[in-house]
mmCIF file of C-alpha atoms in Angstrom:
data_model
loop_
_atom_site.group_PDB
_atom_site.id
_atom_site.type_symbol
_atom_site.label_atom_id
_atom_site.label_comp_id
_atom_site.label_asym_id
_atom_site.label_seq_id
_atom_site.Cartn_x
_atom_site.Cartn_y
_atom_site.Cartn_z
ATOM 1 C CA MET A 19 -25.436 0.343 9.628
ATOM 2 C CA GLY A 20 -23.290 -2.303 8.491
ATOM 3 C CA LYS A 21 -19.621 -2.818 10.368
ATOM 4 C CA GLN A 22 -16.568 -1.265 9.189
ATOM 5 C CA ARG A 23 -13.751 -3.655 8.373
ATOM 6 C CA ARG A 24 -10.337 -2.107 9.470
ATOM 7 C CA HIS A 25 -7.423 -2.740 7.337
ATOM 8 C CA SER A 26 -4.705 -4.425 9.125
ATOM 9 C CA THR A 27 -0.826 -3.978 8.413
ATOM 10 C CA GLU A 28 -0.749 -7.400 6.715
ATOM 11 C CA THR A 29 -2.906 -6.376 3.771
ATOM 12 C CA ASP A 30 0.001 -3.820 2.953
ATOM 13 C CA ASP A 31 2.572 -6.354 3.599
ATOM 14 C CA PRO A 32 4.521 -7.291 -0.128
ATOM 15 C CA ASP A 33 5.267 -10.581 0.966
ATOM 16 C CA LYS A 34 1.542 -11.642 1.995
ATOM 17 C CA ALA A 35 1.884 -14.162 -0.794
ATOM 18 C CA LEU A 36 4.891 -16.022 0.797
ATOM 19 C CA LEU A 37 3.382 -16.109 4.081
ATOM 20 C CA VAL A 38 0.049 -17.483 2.775
ATOM 21 C CA LYS A 39 2.517 -20.210 1.059
ATOM 22 C CA LEU A 40 4.536 -20.773 4.274
ATOM 23 C CA GLN A 41 1.005 -21.291 5.997
ATOM 24 C CA PHE A 42 0.226 -23.715 3.398
ATOM 25 C CA LEU A 43 3.564 -25.694 3.998
ATOM 26 C CA GLU A 44 3.458 -25.692 7.501
ATOM 27 C CA GLN A 45 -0.209 -27.773 7.157
ATOM 28 C CA GLN A 46 1.435 -29.889 4.789
ATOM 29 C CA ARG A 47 4.586 -30.601 7.561
ATOM 30 C CA GLN A 48 1.739 -31.394 9.874
ATOM 31 C CA ASN A 49 0.588 -34.393 7.504
ATOM 32 C CA PRO A 50 3.759 -35.869 5.989
ATOM 33 C CA GLU A 51 1.999 -38.571 3.914
ATOM 34 C CA GLU A 52 0.282 -36.028 2.002
ATOM 35 C CA ILE A 53 3.232 -33.540 0.828
ATOM 36 C CA GLU A 54 3.798 -35.921 -1.881
ATOM 37 C CA ALA A 55 0.507 -35.694 -3.319
ATOM 38 C CA HIS A 56 0.296 -31.845 -2.957
ATOM 39 C CA THR A 57 3.689 -31.210 -4.617
ATOM 40 C CA GLU A 58 2.051 -30.213 -8.060
ATOM 41 C CA ASP A 59 0.002 -27.705 -5.682
ATOM 42 C CA LEU A 60 2.450 -25.753 -4.364
ATOM 43 C CA GLY A 61 3.267 -24.297 -7.948
ATOM 44 C CA LYS A 62 -0.728 -23.735 -8.364
ATOM 45 C CA LEU A 63 -1.212 -22.001 -5.124
ATOM 46 C CA GLU A 64 1.991 -19.498 -5.418
ATOM 47 C CA ASN A 65 0.396 -18.648 -8.970
ATOM 48 C CA PHE A 66 -3.068 -18.327 -7.720
ATOM 49 C CA VAL A 67 -1.899 -16.183 -4.711
ATOM 50 C CA ARG A 68 0.430 -13.808 -7.056
ATOM 51 C CA ASP A 69 -2.070 -13.214 -9.239
ATOM 52 C CA ALA A 70 -5.406 -12.885 -7.078
ATOM 53 C CA LEU A 71 -3.948 -11.113 -4.043
ATOM 54 C CA MET A 72 -4.604 -6.949 -4.337
ATOM 55 C CA SER A 73 -4.774 -4.496 -1.675
ATOM 56 C CA TYR A 74 -7.886 -2.857 -0.395
ATOM 57 C CA ALA A 75 -5.903 0.073 0.503
ATOM 58 C CA HIS A 76 -5.927 3.402 -1.662
ATOM 59 C CA GLN A 77 -2.589 3.597 -3.777
ATOM 60 C CA THR A 78 -0.401 6.606 -2.584
ATOM 61 C CA CYS A 79 2.952 7.705 -2.233
ATOM 62 C CA THR A 80 3.865 7.366 -5.785
ATOM 63 C CA ALA A 81 5.369 11.202 -5.507
ATOM 64 C CA LYS A 82 6.891 11.296 -2.230
ATOM 65 C CA MET A 83 7.065 14.976 -0.438
ATOM 66 C CA GLY A 84 9.956 15.248 1.575
ATOM 67 C CA ARG A 85 13.790 16.677 1.880
ATOM 68 C CA ASP A 86 15.750 13.276 0.723
ATOM 69 C CA SER A 87 17.138 12.223 -2.472
ATOM 70 C CA MET A 88 14.062 9.967 -3.286
ATOM 71 C CA SER A 89 11.569 13.180 -2.653
ATOM 72 C CA VAL A 90 9.629 13.984 -5.666
ATOM 73 C CA VAL A 91 7.411 16.942 -3.895
ATOM 74 C CA ASP A 92 9.002 19.654 -1.535
ATOM 75 C CA ALA A 93 7.034 21.118 1.198
ATOM 76 C CA THR A 94 5.042 23.841 -0.630
ATOM 77 C CA LEU A 95 3.881 20.626 -2.896
ATOM 78 C CA GLU A 96 6.009 21.852 -5.914
ATOM 79 C CA VAL A 97 7.794 18.968 -8.106
ATOM 80 C CA CYS A 98 11.505 19.141 -7.623
ATOM 81 C CA GLY A 99 12.823 20.334 -10.751
ATOM 82 C CA VAL A 100 9.986 21.644 -12.950
ATOM 83 C CA ASP A 101 8.643 24.915 -12.480
ATOM 84 C CA ASN A 102 5.052 25.568 -12.254
ATOM 85 C CA LEU A 103 3.955 21.965 -11.075
ATOM 86 C CA SER A 104 2.449 21.009 -8.172
ATOM 87 C CA VAL A 105 0.828 17.916 -6.909
ATOM 88 C CA ALA A 106 -1.980 17.930 -4.140
ATOM 89 C CA ASP A 107 -3.018 14.203 -3.636
ATOM 90 C CA GLY A 108 -2.518 11.563 -1.842
ATOM 91 C CA SER A 109 0.582 10.258 -3.770
ATOM 92 C CA ILE A 110 2.945 12.914 -1.903
ATOM 93 C CA MET A 111 2.311 10.973 1.277
ATOM 94 C CA PRO A 112 5.915 9.678 2.138
ATOM 95 C CA ARG A 113 4.361 6.321 3.648
ATOM 96 C CA VAL A 114 1.063 3.932 3.004
ATOM 97 C CA THR A 115 -1.562 4.487 5.835
ATOM 98 C CA THR A 116 -2.998 1.578 7.317
ATOM 99 C CA GLY A 117 -6.238 3.357 7.534
ATOM 100 C CA ASN A 118 -8.244 5.470 5.009
ATOM 101 C CA THR A 119 -6.567 7.876 3.017
ATOM 102 C CA MET A 120 -9.682 10.435 2.756
ATOM 103 C CA ALA A 121 -8.858 12.362 5.869
ATOM 104 C CA PRO A 122 -5.285 12.747 4.660
ATOM 105 C CA CYS A 123 -6.097 13.768 1.270
ATOM 106 C CA VAL A 124 -8.165 16.442 2.486
ATOM 107 C CA ILE A 125 -5.920 18.096 4.794
ATOM 108 C CA ILE A 126 -3.430 17.968 1.554
ATOM 109 C CA GLY A 127 -6.073 19.440 -0.694
ATOM 110 C CA GLU A 128 -6.415 22.214 2.315
ATOM 111 C CA ARG A 129 -2.962 22.995 2.645
ATOM 112 C CA ALA A 130 -2.462 23.345 -1.097
ATOM 113 C CA GLY A 131 -5.492 25.993 -1.054
ATOM 114 C CA GLU A 132 -3.324 27.538 1.789
ATOM 115 C CA ILE A 133 -0.228 27.432 -0.411
ATOM 116 C CA LEU A 134 -1.928 28.947 -3.495
ATOM 117 C CA ARG A 135 -3.508 31.696 -2.078
ATOM 118 C CA ARG A 136 -0.561 32.982 -0.192
ATOM 119 C CA LYS A 137 1.291 32.432 -3.709
ATOM 120 C CA HIS A 138 -1.398 34.214 -5.647
ATOM 121 C CA LYS A 139 -2.103 36.577 -2.935
ATOM 122 C CA LEU A 140 -5.847 35.994 -3.281
#
């Protein structure tokens, strides 16, 4: 079986493009005679990195569960301020995980099942 790659926290870093650009600039600093020749390349590099960079992580955390003012979903998975609407997927996670989201989503689904069984006396 092939070796699985683990996602690093760098993948989740929104400033990854800036980090790549700084590394590029550091390489240029070490070769000062090439700086002028690559001035145009810096803009091209920045555009490339911003256009090409993507996350390999599953998108989550768009409807945060919690008790603060930024929370969309409460502890019973109901959308705050909207009657008869619940959310039971990865969007309710309060923070992006650095690992796979499958296991947390399974737990969220199991919890949703428990809540619905209790609510509807099933």
